[in-house]
Amino acid sequence: MSRLMAVVAAAILTLTACSDGGETGVSPSVHRGDVSMITVGPSDTLAPSLAWPGGVDFTLSQSKVMWQGEGEQLVDGQPLLLDMYIQSLATAQVFENTYDGLPRSFLLAPELLGENLYKVLLKARVGTRVLSVAPSSGEFDDEPAIAIVIDVLPDHAVGERLEIADTLPQVNTTATGEPAITLNSTGEYPADLTIATLVQGDGPQVVPGSFIVAQIKIVYGADGEKDGESWKAGDVRQSSWLPEQAPFEGQLGLGKQLRALDEGLIDQTGGSQVMLVAPEQWAYPGEGTLILVIDILDVWNGET
């Protein structure tokens, strides 16, 4: 397992690319492989399928943008969500497949992605697909050249905002996609869990047992104190939007998560933004009502 993970990590860090997203300019030959020889098509699952001719040796690091996305322009340092498919060009063994699972989270930074992939993605938009070849480094005799398909996914909910009752906290979106939460002026909240869909996504539906990737921001609904710590209404209790934090990953509907999350997101859809107004019996005892805003980035319902 450690050998496979080393190949995956090395693949990410050795990506290079054509700056214009076109062909690499290396002429294909019978014996030397070229990225243009690899075709990417559909499969019986959500993952892509790869095909390439036999009898060739992929010895060059190459990339091409297969299509440019139509979403938001990526910017330096932003959170990044990637679907990845990594396959050996020697044996066809699949080393990584997040398309039939949950995507990987990164920050758009050269020290995390490698300089070459960073440069490709810095010119890309959400929705872009990149195909890359990473040859063997020669460090191990059995180390194969690998092909990598990467899809750039949205890192926050995108869509038309829905109106909600003006008695509830209001949510706006900042330039980075992070929600800004404005509490209602009365400081009074419903006694039971309140669920408000702010953006309606068109992805898979969350059902009991679903795995999700989500951005979550939680703020206090009122001033309070617990175990010697105090806070003001509106203070952030928890946020996956902080640079050092990764998006939440977890399984819902089976009693494994905070009750508000575990039950409040059932029947919501991938791509949605949802606000939960959670009294403490739905959240954390002694902390009063919490306001949770969740961007559901991806939903995986297992093998169906």
CSV table of C-alpha atoms in Angstrom, one decimal:
chain,number,residue,atom,x,y,z
A,1,MET,CA,0.0,0.0,0.0
A,2,SER,CA,2.8,2.4,0.8
A,3,ARG,CA,4.3,1.7,-2.6
A,4,LEU,CA,1.1,2.7,-4.3
A,5,MET,CA,0.7,5.8,-2.3
A,6,ALA,CA,4.2,6.8,-3.2
A,7,VAL,CA,3.4,6.4,-6.9
A,8,VAL,CA,0.3,8.6,-6.4
A,9,ALA,CA,2.2,11.3,-4.6
A,10,ALA,CA,5.0,11.2,-7.2
A,11,ALA,CA,2.5,11.5,-10.0
A,12,ILE,CA,0.9,14.6,-8.5
A,13,LEU,CA,4.3,16.3,-8.0
A,14,THR,CA,5.7,15.5,-11.5
A,15,LEU,CA,2.9,16.9,-13.6
A,16,THR,CA,4.0,19.2,-16.4
A,17,ALA,CA,1.8,20.9,-19.0
A,18,CYS,CA,1.6,22.9,-22.2
A,19,SER,CA,0.8,26.4,-21.3
A,20,ASP,CA,-1.7,26.8,-24.1
A,21,GLY,CA,-3.5,23.5,-23.2
A,22,GLY,CA,-2.7,22.1,-26.7
A,23,GLU,CA,-0.5,19.2,-27.8
A,24,THR,CA,3.0,19.0,-26.4
A,25,GLY,CA,4.8,19.2,-29.7
A,26,VAL,CA,6.5,15.9,-29.3
A,27,SER,CA,5.9,13.8,-32.4
A,28,PRO,CA,4.5,10.4,-31.6
A,29,SER,CA,6.5,7.4,-32.8
A,30,VAL,CA,6.0,3.6,-32.7
A,31,HIS,CA,8.4,3.3,-29.8
A,32,ARG,CA,8.1,6.5,-27.8
A,33,GLY,CA,4.8,7.3,-26.2
A,34,ASP,CA,3.1,10.7,-26.4
A,35,VAL,CA,0.2,12.1,-24.4
A,36,SER,CA,-1.7,12.5,-27.7
A,37,MET,CA,-1.8,8.7,-28.0
A,38,ILE,CA,-4.0,8.3,-24.9
A,39,THR,CA,-7.7,8.5,-25.4
A,40,VAL,CA,-10.1,9.3,-22.6
A,41,GLY,CA,-13.6,8.0,-22.8
A,42,PRO,CA,-16.6,7.0,-20.6
A,43,SER,CA,-16.8,3.8,-18.5
A,44,ASP,CA,-19.6,1.8,-16.8
A,45,THR,CA,-19.0,3.9,-13.7
A,46,LEU,CA,-18.4,7.6,-13.0
A,47,ALA,CA,-14.7,7.2,-13.7
A,48,PRO,CA,-13.1,7.8,-17.1
A,49,SER,CA,-11.6,5.0,-19.1
A,50,LEU,CA,-8.2,5.3,-20.8
A,51,ALA,CA,-6.8,3.5,-23.9
A,52,TRP,CA,-3.4,3.7,-25.5
A,53,PRO,CA,-1.4,1.6,-28.0
A,54,GLY,CA,0.8,-1.2,-26.9
A,55,GLY,CA,4.5,-1.4,-27.5
A,56,VAL,CA,5.3,2.2,-26.7
A,57,ASP,CA,7.4,3.6,-23.9
A,58,PHE,CA,6.2,6.8,-22.2
A,59,THR,CA,9.4,8.6,-21.2
A,60,LEU,CA,8.3,12.3,-21.2
A,61,SER,CA,6.4,14.3,-18.7
A,62,GLN,CA,3.5,15.8,-20.7
A,63,SER,CA,0.1,17.3,-20.1
A,64,LYS,CA,-2.7,18.7,-22.1
A,65,VAL,CA,-6.0,20.4,-21.2
A,66,MET,CA,-8.7,18.2,-22.6
A,67,TRP,CA,-11.3,20.9,-22.1
A,68,GLN,CA,-11.5,24.2,-20.3
A,69,GLY,CA,-14.1,24.7,-17.7
A,70,GLU,CA,-16.8,27.4,-17.7
A,71,GLY,CA,-16.8,28.0,-14.0
A,72,GLU,CA,-15.0,30.5,-11.9
A,73,GLN,CA,-11.3,31.3,-12.6
A,74,LEU,CA,-9.0,29.6,-10.2
A,75,VAL,CA,-6.8,32.0,-8.1
A,76,ASP,CA,-3.6,31.4,-6.1
A,77,GLY,CA,-4.1,30.0,-2.7
A,78,GLN,CA,-7.7,29.1,-3.0
A,79,PRO,CA,-9.2,25.8,-1.8
A,80,LEU,CA,-9.3,23.2,-4.5
A,81,LEU,CA,-11.3,20.1,-5.0
A,82,LEU,CA,-10.1,17.5,-7.5
A,83,ASP,CA,-11.4,14.3,-9.0
A,84,MET,CA,-8.4,12.1,-9.9
A,85,TYR,CA,-7.9,8.9,-11.9
A,86,ILE,CA,-4.4,7.5,-12.0
A,87,GLN,CA,-3.5,4.4,-14.0
A,88,SER,CA,-0.3,2.5,-14.9
A,89,LEU,CA,0.7,2.8,-18.5
A,90,ALA,CA,2.6,-0.5,-18.2
A,91,THR,CA,0.1,-2.8,-16.5
A,92,ALA,CA,-3.2,-0.8,-16.6
A,93,GLN,CA,-3.5,-1.1,-12.9
A,94,VAL,CA,-5.6,1.7,-11.4
A,95,PHE,CA,-3.8,3.4,-8.5
A,96,GLU,CA,-6.3,6.1,-7.7
A,97,ASN,CA,-10.0,6.7,-8.6
A,98,THR,CA,-11.9,9.4,-6.7
A,99,TYR,CA,-14.6,9.6,-9.4
A,100,ASP,CA,-16.3,6.5,-7.8
A,101,GLY,CA,-15.8,7.9,-4.3
A,102,LEU,CA,-14.9,11.2,-2.8
A,103,PRO,CA,-12.7,13.9,-4.4
A,104,ARG,CA,-9.4,15.1,-2.9
A,105,SER,CA,-9.0,18.5,-1.4
A,106,PHE,CA,-5.9,20.7,-1.9
A,107,LEU,CA,-4.9,24.4,-1.8
A,108,LEU,CA,-3.8,25.9,-5.1
A,109,ALA,CA,-0.2,26.4,-4.2
A,110,PRO,CA,3.0,25.2,-5.8
A,111,GLU,CA,4.4,23.7,-2.6
A,112,LEU,CA,1.4,21.4,-2.4
A,113,LEU,CA,0.7,20.5,-6.0
A,114,GLY,CA,4.1,20.9,-7.6
A,115,GLU,CA,5.2,23.8,-9.8
A,116,ASN,CA,4.0,22.3,-13.1
A,117,LEU,CA,0.4,21.3,-12.1
A,118,TYR,CA,0.2,24.6,-10.2
A,119,LYS,CA,0.9,26.6,-13.4
A,120,VAL,CA,-1.7,24.6,-15.4
A,121,LEU,CA,-4.4,25.1,-12.8
A,122,LEU,CA,-3.6,28.7,-12.3
A,123,LYS,CA,-4.8,29.3,-15.8
A,124,ALA,CA,-7.8,27.1,-15.5
A,125,ARG,CA,-11.4,27.4,-14.5
A,126,VAL,CA,-13.7,25.2,-12.5
A,127,GLY,CA,-14.8,22.4,-14.8
A,128,THR,CA,-11.4,22.0,-16.5
A,129,ARG,CA,-10.1,18.5,-17.3
A,130,VAL,CA,-6.3,17.8,-17.6
A,131,LEU,CA,-4.7,14.7,-18.9
A,132,SER,CA,-1.0,14.1,-17.9
A,133,VAL,CA,1.7,11.6,-18.2
A,134,ALA,CA,4.3,11.1,-15.5
A,135,PRO,CA,7.2,8.7,-16.6
A,136,SER,CA,9.0,6.5,-14.2
A,137,SER,CA,11.7,8.3,-12.2
A,138,GLY,CA,13.9,5.3,-12.5
A,139,GLU,CA,14.3,5.0,-8.7
A,140,PHE,CA,12.5,1.6,-8.6
A,141,ASP,CA,12.8,-1.1,-11.2
A,142,ASP,CA,9.1,-1.8,-11.1
A,143,GLU,CA,7.9,1.8,-11.1
A,144,PRO,CA,5.6,2.4,-14.1
A,145,ALA,CA,4.8,5.5,-16.1
A,146,ILE,CA,1.4,6.6,-15.2
A,147,ALA,CA,-1.5,8.6,-16.8
A,148,ILE,CA,-3.5,11.0,-14.7
A,149,VAL,CA,-6.9,12.5,-15.4
A,150,ILE,CA,-7.8,15.5,-13.2
A,151,ASP,CA,-11.2,17.3,-13.1
A,152,VAL,CA,-11.5,20.6,-11.2
A,153,LEU,CA,-14.6,20.6,-9.1
A,154,PRO,CA,-16.4,23.6,-7.4
A,155,ASP,CA,-15.1,24.3,-3.9
A,156,HIS,CA,-18.4,26.0,-2.9
A,157,ALA,CA,-22.1,25.9,-3.8
A,158,VAL,CA,-22.8,27.6,-7.1
A,159,GLY,CA,-26.3,28.5,-8.3
A,160,GLU,CA,-29.3,30.7,-7.8
A,161,ARG,CA,-29.9,31.8,-4.3
A,162,LEU,CA,-33.3,31.0,-2.8
A,163,GLU,CA,-35.2,33.4,-0.6
A,164,ILE,CA,-35.6,32.5,3.1
A,165,ALA,CA,-37.7,34.0,5.9
A,166,ASP,CA,-36.4,37.3,7.1
A,167,THR,CA,-36.7,36.1,10.7
A,168,LEU,CA,-33.8,33.7,10.1
A,169,PRO,CA,-30.2,34.6,9.9
A,170,GLN,CA,-29.2,35.8,6.5
A,171,VAL,CA,-26.3,34.5,4.4
A,172,ASN,CA,-24.3,36.2,1.7
A,173,THR,CA,-21.3,34.9,-0.3
A,174,THR,CA,-17.9,36.6,-0.2
A,175,ALA,CA,-15.5,36.7,-3.1
A,176,THR,CA,-13.9,33.5,-2.1
A,177,GLY,CA,-17.2,31.7,-1.8
A,178,GLU,CA,-17.1,31.6,2.0
A,179,PRO,CA,-20.5,32.4,3.5
A,180,ALA,CA,-20.9,35.6,5.6
A,181,ILE,CA,-23.6,35.1,8.2
A,182,THR,CA,-25.7,37.9,9.6
A,183,LEU,CA,-27.7,37.1,12.7
A,184,ASN,CA,-31.3,38.2,13.1
A,185,SER,CA,-31.6,41.3,15.3
A,186,THR,CA,-33.9,39.7,17.9
A,187,GLY,CA,-31.5,36.9,18.9
A,188,GLU,CA,-34.5,34.6,19.1
A,189,TYR,CA,-34.5,31.3,17.4
A,190,PRO,CA,-36.9,28.4,16.9
A,191,ALA,CA,-37.0,25.7,19.6
A,192,ASP,CA,-36.5,22.9,17.0
A,193,LEU,CA,-34.0,22.4,14.2
A,194,THR,CA,-34.7,24.7,11.3
A,195,ILE,CA,-33.5,23.8,7.8
A,196,ALA,CA,-33.2,26.4,5.0
A,197,THR,CA,-31.9,25.6,1.5
A,198,LEU,CA,-30.0,28.7,0.3
A,199,VAL,CA,-28.7,27.3,-3.0
A,200,GLN,CA,-30.4,24.3,-4.7
A,201,GLY,CA,-27.8,22.0,-6.2
A,202,ASP,CA,-28.5,19.4,-8.9
A,203,GLY,CA,-26.2,16.6,-7.6
A,204,PRO,CA,-27.0,13.3,-6.0
A,205,GLN,CA,-29.4,13.3,-3.1
A,206,VAL,CA,-28.1,12.7,0.5
A,207,VAL,CA,-29.7,9.6,2.0
A,208,PRO,CA,-28.9,7.7,5.2
A,209,GLY,CA,-25.4,6.2,4.7
A,210,SER,CA,-24.3,8.8,2.1
A,211,PHE,CA,-20.7,10.0,2.3
A,212,ILE,CA,-20.3,13.8,1.7
A,213,VAL,CA,-17.5,16.3,1.2
A,214,ALA,CA,-18.6,19.7,2.4
A,215,GLN,CA,-17.5,23.2,3.5
A,216,ILE,CA,-19.0,24.0,6.9
A,217,LYS,CA,-19.1,27.2,8.9
A,218,ILE,CA,-20.6,27.4,12.4
A,219,VAL,CA,-21.2,30.5,14.4
A,220,TYR,CA,-22.7,31.1,17.8
A,221,GLY,CA,-26.3,32.5,17.8
A,222,ALA,CA,-25.9,34.4,21.1
A,223,ASP,CA,-23.3,35.4,23.7
A,224,GLY,CA,-22.3,32.6,26.0
A,225,GLU,CA,-19.8,31.0,28.3
A,226,LYS,CA,-18.8,27.4,29.0
A,227,ASP,CA,-15.9,25.8,30.9
A,228,GLY,CA,-14.3,29.2,31.4
A,229,GLU,CA,-14.4,30.1,27.7
A,230,SER,CA,-16.7,32.9,26.5
A,231,TRP,CA,-17.9,34.0,23.1
A,232,LYS,CA,-20.0,36.7,21.4
A,233,ALA,CA,-23.0,36.2,19.1
A,234,GLY,CA,-21.7,35.7,15.6
A,235,ASP,CA,-18.3,34.4,16.7
A,236,VAL,CA,-17.1,31.5,14.5
A,237,ARG,CA,-17.1,28.3,16.4
A,238,GLN,CA,-15.7,26.1,13.6
A,239,SER,CA,-14.9,26.6,9.9
A,240,SER,CA,-13.5,24.5,7.2
A,241,TRP,CA,-12.8,27.7,5.2
A,242,LEU,CA,-9.7,28.5,7.2
A,243,PRO,CA,-6.5,28.0,5.1
A,244,GLU,CA,-5.2,25.2,7.4
A,245,GLN,CA,-8.5,23.3,7.3
A,246,ALA,CA,-9.7,20.7,4.7
A,247,PRO,CA,-13.4,20.3,3.9
A,248,PHE,CA,-15.4,18.0,6.1
A,249,GLU,CA,-15.7,14.4,5.0
A,250,GLY,CA,-18.1,12.0,6.7
A,251,GLN,CA,-21.0,9.6,6.5
A,252,LEU,CA,-24.5,10.9,7.4
A,253,GLY,CA,-27.7,9.4,8.7
A,254,LEU,CA,-26.1,6.7,10.9
A,255,GLY,CA,-25.5,8.6,14.1
A,256,LYS,CA,-21.8,9.2,13.5
A,257,GLN,CA,-22.0,13.0,13.2
A,258,LEU,CA,-23.3,16.0,15.1
A,259,ARG,CA,-27.1,15.5,15.2
A,260,ALA,CA,-27.9,18.6,13.3
A,261,LEU,CA,-25.6,17.5,10.4
A,262,ASP,CA,-26.6,13.8,10.7
A,263,GLU,CA,-30.3,14.4,10.3
A,264,GLY,CA,-30.6,18.0,8.9
A,265,LEU,CA,-28.9,17.3,5.5
A,266,ILE,CA,-30.9,14.2,4.6
A,267,ASP,CA,-32.7,14.7,1.3
A,268,GLN,CA,-30.5,17.7,0.3
A,269,THR,CA,-28.6,17.4,-2.9
A,270,GLY,CA,-25.0,17.8,-4.0
A,271,GLY,CA,-24.1,21.3,-4.9
A,272,SER,CA,-26.5,22.8,-2.5
A,273,GLN,CA,-25.9,25.3,0.3
A,274,VAL,CA,-27.9,24.7,3.4
A,275,MET,CA,-28.4,26.6,6.7
A,276,LEU,CA,-29.2,24.8,9.9
A,277,VAL,CA,-30.4,26.7,12.9
A,278,ALA,CA,-29.6,24.2,15.6
A,279,PRO,CA,-30.7,24.5,19.2
A,280,GLU,CA,-28.2,23.0,21.6
A,281,GLN,CA,-30.0,19.6,21.9
A,282,TRP,CA,-29.2,19.3,18.2
A,283,ALA,CA,-25.6,20.5,18.6
A,284,TYR,CA,-23.4,21.0,21.7
A,285,PRO,CA,-24.9,21.1,25.2
A,286,GLY,CA,-24.3,24.4,27.0
A,287,GLU,CA,-23.5,26.4,23.8
A,288,GLY,CA,-26.9,27.6,22.9
A,289,THR,CA,-28.2,27.9,19.4
A,290,LEU,CA,-25.6,27.5,16.6
A,291,ILE,CA,-26.0,28.6,13.0
A,292,LEU,CA,-24.4,26.1,10.5
A,293,VAL,CA,-24.0,26.9,6.8
A,294,ILE,CA,-23.0,23.9,4.8
A,295,ASP,CA,-21.9,23.8,1.1
A,296,ILE,CA,-22.4,20.2,0.0
A,297,LEU,CA,-19.6,19.8,-2.6
A,298,ASP,CA,-20.0,16.1,-3.3
A,299,VAL,CA,-22.2,13.2,-2.4
A,300,TRP,CA,-21.3,9.5,-2.8
A,301,ASN,CA,-23.9,6.8,-2.2
A,302,GLY,CA,-21.6,3.8,-2.6
A,303,GLU,CA,-21.9,1.1,-5.2
A,304,THR,CA,-25.4,1.3,-6.6
